[in-house]
Coordinates of N, CA and C and ligand atoms in Angstrom, one line a residue:
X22 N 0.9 -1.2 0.0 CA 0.0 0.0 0.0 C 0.9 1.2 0.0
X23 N 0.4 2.2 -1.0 CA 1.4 3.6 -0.9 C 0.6 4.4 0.0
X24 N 1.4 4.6 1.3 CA 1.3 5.9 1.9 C 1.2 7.3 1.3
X25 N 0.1 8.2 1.7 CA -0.1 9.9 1.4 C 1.4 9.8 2.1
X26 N 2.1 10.6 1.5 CA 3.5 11.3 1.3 C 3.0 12.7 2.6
X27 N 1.6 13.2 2.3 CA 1.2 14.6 3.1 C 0.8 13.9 4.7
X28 N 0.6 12.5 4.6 CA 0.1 12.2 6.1 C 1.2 11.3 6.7
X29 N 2.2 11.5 6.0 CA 3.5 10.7 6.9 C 4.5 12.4 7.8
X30 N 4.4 12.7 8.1 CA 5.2 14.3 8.5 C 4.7 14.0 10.0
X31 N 5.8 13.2 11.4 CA 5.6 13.4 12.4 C 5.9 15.0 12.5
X32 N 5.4 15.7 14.3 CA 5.6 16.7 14.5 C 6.9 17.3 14.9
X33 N 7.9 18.0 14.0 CA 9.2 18.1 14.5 C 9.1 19.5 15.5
X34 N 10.1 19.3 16.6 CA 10.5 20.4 17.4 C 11.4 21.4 16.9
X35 N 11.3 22.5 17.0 CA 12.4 23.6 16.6 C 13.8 23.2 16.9
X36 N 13.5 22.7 18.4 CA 15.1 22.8 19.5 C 15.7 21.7 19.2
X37 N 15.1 20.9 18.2 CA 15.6 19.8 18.1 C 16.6 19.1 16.5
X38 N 16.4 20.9 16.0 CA 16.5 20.7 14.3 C 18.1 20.5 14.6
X39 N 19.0 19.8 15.0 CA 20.2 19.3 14.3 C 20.4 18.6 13.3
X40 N 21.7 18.9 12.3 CA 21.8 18.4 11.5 C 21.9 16.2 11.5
X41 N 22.7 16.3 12.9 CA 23.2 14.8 13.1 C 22.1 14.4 13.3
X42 N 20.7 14.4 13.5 CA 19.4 14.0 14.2 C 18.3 14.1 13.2
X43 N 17.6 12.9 13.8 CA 16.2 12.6 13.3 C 15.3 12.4 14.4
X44 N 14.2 13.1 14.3 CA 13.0 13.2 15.4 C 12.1 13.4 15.1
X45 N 10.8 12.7 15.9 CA 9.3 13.3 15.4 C 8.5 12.8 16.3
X46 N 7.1 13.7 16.5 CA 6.4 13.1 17.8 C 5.3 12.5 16.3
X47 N 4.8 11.5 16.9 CA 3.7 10.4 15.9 C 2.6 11.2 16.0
X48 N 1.9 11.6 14.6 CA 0.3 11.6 14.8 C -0.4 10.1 14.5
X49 N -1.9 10.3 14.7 CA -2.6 8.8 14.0 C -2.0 8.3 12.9
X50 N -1.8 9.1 11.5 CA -1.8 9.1 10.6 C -0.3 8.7 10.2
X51 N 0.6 9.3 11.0 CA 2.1 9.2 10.6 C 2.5 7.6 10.7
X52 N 4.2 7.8 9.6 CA 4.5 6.7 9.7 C 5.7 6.7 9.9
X53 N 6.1 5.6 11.4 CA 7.0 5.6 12.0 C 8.3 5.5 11.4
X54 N 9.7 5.4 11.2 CA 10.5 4.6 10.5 C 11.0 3.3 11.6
X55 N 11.3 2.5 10.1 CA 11.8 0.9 10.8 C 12.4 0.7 12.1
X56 N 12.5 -0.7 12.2 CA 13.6 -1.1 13.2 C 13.9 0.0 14.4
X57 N 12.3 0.4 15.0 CA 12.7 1.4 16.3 C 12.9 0.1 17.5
X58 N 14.2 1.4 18.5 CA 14.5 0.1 19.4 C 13.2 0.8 20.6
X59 N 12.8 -0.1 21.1 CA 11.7 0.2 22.5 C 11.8 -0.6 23.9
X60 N 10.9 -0.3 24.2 CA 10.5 -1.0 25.5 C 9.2 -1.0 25.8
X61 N 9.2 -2.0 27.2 CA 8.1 -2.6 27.3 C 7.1 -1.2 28.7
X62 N 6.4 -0.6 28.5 CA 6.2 0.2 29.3 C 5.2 0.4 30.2
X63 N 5.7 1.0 31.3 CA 5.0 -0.2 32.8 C 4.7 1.0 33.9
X64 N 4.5 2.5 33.2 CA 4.3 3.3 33.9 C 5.5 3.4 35.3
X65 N 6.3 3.7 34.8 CA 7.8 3.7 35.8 C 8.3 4.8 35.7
X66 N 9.8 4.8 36.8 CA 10.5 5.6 36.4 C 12.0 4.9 36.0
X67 N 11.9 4.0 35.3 CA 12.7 3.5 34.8 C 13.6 3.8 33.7
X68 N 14.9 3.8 33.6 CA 15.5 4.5 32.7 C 16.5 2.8 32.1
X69 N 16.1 3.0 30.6 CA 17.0 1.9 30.2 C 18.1 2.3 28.9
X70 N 19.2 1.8 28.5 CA 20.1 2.1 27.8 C 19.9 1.2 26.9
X71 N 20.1 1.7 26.0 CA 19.6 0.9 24.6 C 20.8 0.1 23.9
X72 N 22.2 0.4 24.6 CA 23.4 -0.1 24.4 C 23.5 -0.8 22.8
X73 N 23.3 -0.1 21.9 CA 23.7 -0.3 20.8 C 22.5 -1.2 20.0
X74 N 21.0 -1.7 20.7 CA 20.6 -3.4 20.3 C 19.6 -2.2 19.6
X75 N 19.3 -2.3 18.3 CA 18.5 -2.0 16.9 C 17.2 -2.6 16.8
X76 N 16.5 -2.1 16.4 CA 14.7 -2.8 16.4 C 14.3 -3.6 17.4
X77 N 15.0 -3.5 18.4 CA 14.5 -4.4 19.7 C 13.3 -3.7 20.4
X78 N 12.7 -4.9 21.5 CA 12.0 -4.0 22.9 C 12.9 -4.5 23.9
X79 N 13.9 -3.5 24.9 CA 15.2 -4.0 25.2 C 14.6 -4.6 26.6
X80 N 13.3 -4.2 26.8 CA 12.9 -4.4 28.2 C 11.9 -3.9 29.2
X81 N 11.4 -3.9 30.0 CA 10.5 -3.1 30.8 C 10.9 -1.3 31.4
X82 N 10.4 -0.8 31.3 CA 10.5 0.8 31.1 C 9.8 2.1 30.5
X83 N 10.0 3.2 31.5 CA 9.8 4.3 30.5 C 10.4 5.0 29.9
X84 N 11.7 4.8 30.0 CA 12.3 6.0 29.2 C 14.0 5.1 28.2
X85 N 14.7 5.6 27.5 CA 15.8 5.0 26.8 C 16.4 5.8 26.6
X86 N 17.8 5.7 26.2 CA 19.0 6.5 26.7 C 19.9 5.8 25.6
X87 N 20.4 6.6 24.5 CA 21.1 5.8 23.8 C 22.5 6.6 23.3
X88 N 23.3 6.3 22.7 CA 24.6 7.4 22.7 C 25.5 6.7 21.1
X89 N 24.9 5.5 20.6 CA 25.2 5.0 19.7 C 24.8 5.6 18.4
X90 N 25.7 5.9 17.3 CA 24.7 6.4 15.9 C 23.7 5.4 15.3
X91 N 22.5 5.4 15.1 CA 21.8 4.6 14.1 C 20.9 3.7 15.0
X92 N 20.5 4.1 16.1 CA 20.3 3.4 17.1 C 18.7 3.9 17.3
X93 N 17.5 3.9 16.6 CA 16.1 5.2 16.5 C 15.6 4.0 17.7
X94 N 15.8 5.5 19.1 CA 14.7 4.7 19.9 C 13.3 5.2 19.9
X95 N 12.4 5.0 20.5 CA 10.6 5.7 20.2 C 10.0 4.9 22.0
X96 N 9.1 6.0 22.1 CA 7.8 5.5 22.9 C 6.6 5.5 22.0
X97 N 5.9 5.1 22.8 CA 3.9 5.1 22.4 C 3.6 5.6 23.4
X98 N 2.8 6.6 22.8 CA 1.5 7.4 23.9 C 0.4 7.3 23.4
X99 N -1.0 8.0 23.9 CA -1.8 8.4 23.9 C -2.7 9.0 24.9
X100 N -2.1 10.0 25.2 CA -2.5 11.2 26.1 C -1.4 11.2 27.1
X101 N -0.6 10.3 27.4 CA 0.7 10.1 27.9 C 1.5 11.6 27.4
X102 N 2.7 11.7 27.8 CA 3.5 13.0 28.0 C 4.7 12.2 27.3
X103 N 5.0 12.3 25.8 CA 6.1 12.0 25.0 C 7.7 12.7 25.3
X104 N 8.4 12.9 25.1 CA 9.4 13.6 25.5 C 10.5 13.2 25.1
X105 N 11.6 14.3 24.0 CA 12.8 13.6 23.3 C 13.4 14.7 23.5
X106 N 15.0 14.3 24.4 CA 16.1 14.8 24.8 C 17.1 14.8 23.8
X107 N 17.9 15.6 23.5 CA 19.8 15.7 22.8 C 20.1 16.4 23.4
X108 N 21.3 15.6 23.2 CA 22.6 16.5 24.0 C 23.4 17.0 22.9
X109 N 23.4 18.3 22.8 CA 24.4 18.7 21.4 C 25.8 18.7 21.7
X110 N 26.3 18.7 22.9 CA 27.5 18.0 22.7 C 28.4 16.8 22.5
X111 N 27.6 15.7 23.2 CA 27.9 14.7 23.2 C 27.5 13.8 22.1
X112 N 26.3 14.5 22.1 CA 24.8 13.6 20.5 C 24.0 12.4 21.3
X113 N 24.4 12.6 23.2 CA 23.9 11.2 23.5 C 22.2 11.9 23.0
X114 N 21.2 10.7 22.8 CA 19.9 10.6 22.5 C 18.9 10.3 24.2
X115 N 17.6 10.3 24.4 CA 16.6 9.9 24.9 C 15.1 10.2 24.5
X116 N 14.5 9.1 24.8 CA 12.9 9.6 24.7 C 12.3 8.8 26.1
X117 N 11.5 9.4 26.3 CA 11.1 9.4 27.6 C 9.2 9.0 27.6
X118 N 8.4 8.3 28.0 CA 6.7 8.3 28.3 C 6.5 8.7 29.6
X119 N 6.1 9.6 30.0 CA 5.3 10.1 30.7 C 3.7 10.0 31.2
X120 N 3.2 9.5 32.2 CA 1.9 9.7 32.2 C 1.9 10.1 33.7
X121 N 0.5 9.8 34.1 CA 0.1 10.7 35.2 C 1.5 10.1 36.4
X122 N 1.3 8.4 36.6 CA 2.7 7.7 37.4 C 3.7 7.9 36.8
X123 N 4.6 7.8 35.8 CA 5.9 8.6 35.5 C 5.9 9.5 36.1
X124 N 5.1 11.0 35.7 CA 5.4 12.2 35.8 C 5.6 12.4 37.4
X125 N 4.9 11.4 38.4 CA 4.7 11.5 40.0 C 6.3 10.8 40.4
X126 N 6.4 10.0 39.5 CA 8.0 9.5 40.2 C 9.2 10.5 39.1
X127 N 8.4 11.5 38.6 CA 9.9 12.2 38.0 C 10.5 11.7 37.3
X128 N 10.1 10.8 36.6 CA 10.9 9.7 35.2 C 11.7 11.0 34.3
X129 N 10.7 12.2 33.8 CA 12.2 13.0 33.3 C 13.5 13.5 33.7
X130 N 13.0 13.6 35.2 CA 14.2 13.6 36.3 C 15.1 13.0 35.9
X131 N 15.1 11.2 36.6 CA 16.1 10.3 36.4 C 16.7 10.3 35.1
X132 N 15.8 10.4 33.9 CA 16.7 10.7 32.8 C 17.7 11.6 32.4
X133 N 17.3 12.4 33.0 CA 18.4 14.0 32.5 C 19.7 13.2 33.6
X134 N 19.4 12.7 34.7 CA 20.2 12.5 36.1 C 21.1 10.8 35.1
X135 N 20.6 10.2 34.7 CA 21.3 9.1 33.7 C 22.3 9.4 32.7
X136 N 21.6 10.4 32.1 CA 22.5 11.3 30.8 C 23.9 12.1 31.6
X137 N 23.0 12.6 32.9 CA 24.7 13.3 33.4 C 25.7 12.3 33.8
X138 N 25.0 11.0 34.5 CA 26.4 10.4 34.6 C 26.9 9.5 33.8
X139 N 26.1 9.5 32.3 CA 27.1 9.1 31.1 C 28.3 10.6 30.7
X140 N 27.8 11.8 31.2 CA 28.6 12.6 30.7 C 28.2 13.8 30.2
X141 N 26.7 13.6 30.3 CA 25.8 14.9 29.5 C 26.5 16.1 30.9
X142 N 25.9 17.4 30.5 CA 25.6 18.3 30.9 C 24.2 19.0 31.1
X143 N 23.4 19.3 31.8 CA 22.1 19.9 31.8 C 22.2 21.1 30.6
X144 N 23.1 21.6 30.8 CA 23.3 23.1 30.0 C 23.6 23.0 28.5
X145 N 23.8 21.4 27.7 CA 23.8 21.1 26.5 C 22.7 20.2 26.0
X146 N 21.7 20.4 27.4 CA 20.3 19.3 27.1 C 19.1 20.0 26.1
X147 N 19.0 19.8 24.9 CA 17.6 20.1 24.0 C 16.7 19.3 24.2
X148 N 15.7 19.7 25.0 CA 14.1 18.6 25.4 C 13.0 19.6 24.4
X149 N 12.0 18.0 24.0 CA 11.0 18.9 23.5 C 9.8 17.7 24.1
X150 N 8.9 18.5 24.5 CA 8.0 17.8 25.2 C 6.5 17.7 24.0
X151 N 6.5 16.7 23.7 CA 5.0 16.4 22.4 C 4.0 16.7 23.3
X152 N 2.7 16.0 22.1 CA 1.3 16.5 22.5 C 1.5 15.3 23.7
X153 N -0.4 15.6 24.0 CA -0.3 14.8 25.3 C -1.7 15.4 25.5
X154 N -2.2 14.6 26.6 CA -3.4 15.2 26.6 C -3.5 16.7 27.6
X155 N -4.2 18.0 27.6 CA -3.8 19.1 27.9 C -4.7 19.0 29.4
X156 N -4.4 20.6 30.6 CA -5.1 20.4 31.4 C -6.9 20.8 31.2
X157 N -6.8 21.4 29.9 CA -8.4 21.2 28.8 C -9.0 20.3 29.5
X158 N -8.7 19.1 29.3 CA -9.1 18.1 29.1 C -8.7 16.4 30.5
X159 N -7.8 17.6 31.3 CA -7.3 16.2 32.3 C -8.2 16.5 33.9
X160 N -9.4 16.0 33.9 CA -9.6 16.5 35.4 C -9.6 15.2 35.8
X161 N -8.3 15.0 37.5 CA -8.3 13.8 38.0 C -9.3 13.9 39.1
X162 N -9.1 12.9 39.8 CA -10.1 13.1 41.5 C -8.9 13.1 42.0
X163 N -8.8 12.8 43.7 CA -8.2 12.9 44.3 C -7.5 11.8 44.7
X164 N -7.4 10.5 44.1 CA -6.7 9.0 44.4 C -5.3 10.1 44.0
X165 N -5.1 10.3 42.4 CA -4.6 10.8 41.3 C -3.9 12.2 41.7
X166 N -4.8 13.1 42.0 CA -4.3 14.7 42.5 C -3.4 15.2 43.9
X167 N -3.5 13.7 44.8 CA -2.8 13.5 45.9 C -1.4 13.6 45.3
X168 N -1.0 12.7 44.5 CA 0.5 12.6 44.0 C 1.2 13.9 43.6
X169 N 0.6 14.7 43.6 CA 1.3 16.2 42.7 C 1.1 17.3 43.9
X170 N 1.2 17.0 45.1 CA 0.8 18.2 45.7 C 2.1 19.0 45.7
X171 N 3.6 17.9 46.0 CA 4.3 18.9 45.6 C 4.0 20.2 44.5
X172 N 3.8 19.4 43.4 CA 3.4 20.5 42.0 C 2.4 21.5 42.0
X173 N 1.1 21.0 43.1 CA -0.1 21.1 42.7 C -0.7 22.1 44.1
X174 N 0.6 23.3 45.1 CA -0.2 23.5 46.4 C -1.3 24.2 46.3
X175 N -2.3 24.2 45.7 CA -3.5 24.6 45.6 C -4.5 23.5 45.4
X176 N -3.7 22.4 45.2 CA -4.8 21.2 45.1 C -5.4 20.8 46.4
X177 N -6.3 21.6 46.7 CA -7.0 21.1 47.9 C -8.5 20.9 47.3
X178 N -9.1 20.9 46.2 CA -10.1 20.6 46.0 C -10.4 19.1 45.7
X179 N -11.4 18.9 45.6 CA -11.8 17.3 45.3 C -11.4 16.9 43.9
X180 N -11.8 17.6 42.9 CA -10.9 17.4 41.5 C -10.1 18.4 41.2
X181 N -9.1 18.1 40.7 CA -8.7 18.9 40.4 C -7.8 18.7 38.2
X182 N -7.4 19.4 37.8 CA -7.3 19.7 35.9 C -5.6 19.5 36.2
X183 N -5.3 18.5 35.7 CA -3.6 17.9 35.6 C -2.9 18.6 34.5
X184 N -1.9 19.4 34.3 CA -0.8 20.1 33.2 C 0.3 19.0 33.6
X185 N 0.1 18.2 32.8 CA 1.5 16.9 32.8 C 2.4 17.5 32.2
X186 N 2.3 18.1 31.1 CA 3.5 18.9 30.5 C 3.8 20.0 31.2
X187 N 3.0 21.1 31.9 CA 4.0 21.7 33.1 C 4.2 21.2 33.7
X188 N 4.3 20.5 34.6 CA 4.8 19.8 35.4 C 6.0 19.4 34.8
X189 N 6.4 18.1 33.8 CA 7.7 17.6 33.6 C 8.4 18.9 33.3
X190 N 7.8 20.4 32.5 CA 8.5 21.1 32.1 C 9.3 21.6 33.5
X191 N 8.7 21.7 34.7 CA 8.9 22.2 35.9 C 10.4 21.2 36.3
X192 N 10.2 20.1 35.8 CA 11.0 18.7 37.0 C 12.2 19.3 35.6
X193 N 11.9 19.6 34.6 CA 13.4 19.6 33.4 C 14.0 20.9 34.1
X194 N 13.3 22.1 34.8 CA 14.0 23.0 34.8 C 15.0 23.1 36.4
X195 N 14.1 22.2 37.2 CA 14.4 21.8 38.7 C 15.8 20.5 38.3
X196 N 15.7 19.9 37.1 CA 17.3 19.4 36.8 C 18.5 20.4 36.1
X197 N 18.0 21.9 35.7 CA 19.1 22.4 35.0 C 18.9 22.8 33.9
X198 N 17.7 21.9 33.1 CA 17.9 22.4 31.9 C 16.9 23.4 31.0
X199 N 17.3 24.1 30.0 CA 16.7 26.0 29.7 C 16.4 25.3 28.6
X200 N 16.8 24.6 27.3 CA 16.5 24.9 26.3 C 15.0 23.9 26.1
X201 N 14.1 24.1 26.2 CA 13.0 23.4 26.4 C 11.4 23.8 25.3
X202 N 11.1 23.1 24.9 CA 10.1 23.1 23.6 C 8.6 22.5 23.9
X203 N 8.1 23.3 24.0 CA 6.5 22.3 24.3 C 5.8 22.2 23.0
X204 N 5.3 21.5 22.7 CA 4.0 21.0 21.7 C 2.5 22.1 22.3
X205 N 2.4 22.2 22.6 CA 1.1 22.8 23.6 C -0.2 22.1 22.7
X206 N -0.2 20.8 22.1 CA -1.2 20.4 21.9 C -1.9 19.5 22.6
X207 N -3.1 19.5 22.4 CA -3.8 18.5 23.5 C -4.4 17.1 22.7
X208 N -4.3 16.3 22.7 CA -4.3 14.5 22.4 C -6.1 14.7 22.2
X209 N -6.8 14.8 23.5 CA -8.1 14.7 23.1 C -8.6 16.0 22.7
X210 N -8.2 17.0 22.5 CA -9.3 18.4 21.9 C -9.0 17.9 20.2
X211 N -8.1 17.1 19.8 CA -7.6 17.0 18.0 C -8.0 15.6 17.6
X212 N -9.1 14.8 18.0 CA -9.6 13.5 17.5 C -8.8 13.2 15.9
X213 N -9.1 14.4 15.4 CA -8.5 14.4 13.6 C -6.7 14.3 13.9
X214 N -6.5 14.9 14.6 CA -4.8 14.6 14.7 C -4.2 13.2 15.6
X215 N -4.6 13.3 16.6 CA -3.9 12.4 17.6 C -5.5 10.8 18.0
X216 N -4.8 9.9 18.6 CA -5.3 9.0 19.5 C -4.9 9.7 20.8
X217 N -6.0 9.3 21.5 CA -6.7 9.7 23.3 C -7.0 8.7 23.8
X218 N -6.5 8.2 24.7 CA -6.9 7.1 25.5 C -8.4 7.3 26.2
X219 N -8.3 8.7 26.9 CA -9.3 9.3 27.4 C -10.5 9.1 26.5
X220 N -10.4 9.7 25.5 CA -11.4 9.5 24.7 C -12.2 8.4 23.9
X221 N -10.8 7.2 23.6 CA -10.9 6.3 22.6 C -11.2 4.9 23.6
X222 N -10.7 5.5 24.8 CA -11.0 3.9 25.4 C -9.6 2.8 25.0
X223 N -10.0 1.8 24.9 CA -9.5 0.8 25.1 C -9.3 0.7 23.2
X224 N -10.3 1.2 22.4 CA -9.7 1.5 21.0 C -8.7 1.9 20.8
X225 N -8.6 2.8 21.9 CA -7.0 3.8 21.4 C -6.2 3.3 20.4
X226 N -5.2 3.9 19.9 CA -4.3 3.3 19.0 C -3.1 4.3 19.9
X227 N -1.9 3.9 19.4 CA -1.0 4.9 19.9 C -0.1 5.3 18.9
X228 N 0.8 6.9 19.5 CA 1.7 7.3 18.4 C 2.8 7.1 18.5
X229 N 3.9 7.0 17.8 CA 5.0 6.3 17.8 C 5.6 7.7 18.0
X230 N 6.4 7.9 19.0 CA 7.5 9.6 18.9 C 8.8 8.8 18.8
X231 N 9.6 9.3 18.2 CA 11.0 8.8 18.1 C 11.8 9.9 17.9
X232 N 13.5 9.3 17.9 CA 14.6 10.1 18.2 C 15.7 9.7 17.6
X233 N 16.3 9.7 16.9 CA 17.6 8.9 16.2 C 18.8 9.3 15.8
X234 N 20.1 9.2 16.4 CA 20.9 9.8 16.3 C 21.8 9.4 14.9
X235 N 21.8 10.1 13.7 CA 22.0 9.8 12.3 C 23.8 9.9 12.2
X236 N 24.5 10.5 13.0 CA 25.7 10.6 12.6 C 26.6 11.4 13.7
Ligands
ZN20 ZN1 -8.0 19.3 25.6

């Protein structure tokens, strides 16, 4: 089957246009490239190293960390909090899933905190944080709104409207790092653009974001 050429274009980040790099957050429509390495993902804050292994799922986790050329790692979301890191110095790579548990144990944390002790620096870290579902559209109760009080000191109400993406944007800048890119789109207000879990249920489909360090 030939793919529309106009409906393969994941969403690229500004911060992220290097020449040695390939990146893009997945719409419904887009089409992933091959042999992405992944994982198995288990709402953690797990950080795993992709140590060179190509089209694999290397293992249980949410986030991957890779420093090898040719090496395209990706998550799946759908309303989840996507998130792809470079280091322009080094070229090490990461992508990261986020959801409401990630974002409570600081999974972008431990990654920026993984990347420094391969060698990164916070101050040569480019993050771009994809769509995701917005706080439009995220009202938790209180099992869920307990977890963020750090984030959240006004959450004393019974529900309260979740910003996953401020938040990790908050935990990127509480590790160091400035150059930071948000999507500000929201997963369920764009049925035509994205899969929602929220919305789609158990239909959902998910989007492939990936990262690939070309050279
Ligand atoms: Zn929304």
């Amino acid at each position: 089957m030939k793919a529309n050429p106009a409906m393969m274009a994941a969403i690229e980040a500004p911060n992220l246009s290097f020449a040695w790099l390939e990146h893009g957050f997945g719409l419904r429509d887009s089409t992933p490239p091959p042999a992405l390495t992944t994982v198995k993902q288990i709402h953690s804050a797990r950080v795993l190293d992709a140590c060179g292994r190509k089209g694999e799922q290397i293992g249980e986790g949410d986030a991957i960390i890779s420093a090898e050329p040719g090496v395209a790692i990706a998550v799946r979301t759908a309303d989840c909090v996507p998130i792809l890191i470079a280091d322009s110095r080094t070229r090490m790579i990461a992508c990261v899933h986020a959801g409401w548990r990630g974002t409570a144990a600081n999974i972008v944390g431990a990654t920026i905190r993984e990347m420094q002790s391969r060698g990164s620096r916070a101050e040569d870290l480019s993050v771009a944080i994809g769509p995701s579902i917005g706080s439009c559209c995220y009202e938790v109760g209180p099992d869920v709104a307990q977890h963020f009080q750090a984030w959240r000191p006004d959450a004393t109400a019974l529900d309260v409207r979740l910003d996953l993406p401020a938040i990790n944007e908050a935990q990127l800048r509480e590790a160091g790092v400035r150059q930071i890119w948000k999507s500000g789109e929201c997963t369920y207000c764009r049925p035509d653009r994205f899969y929602s879990f929220r919305r789609e249920k158990e239909q959902a489909g998910r989007m492939l974001s990936f990262v690939n360090r070309v050279a």
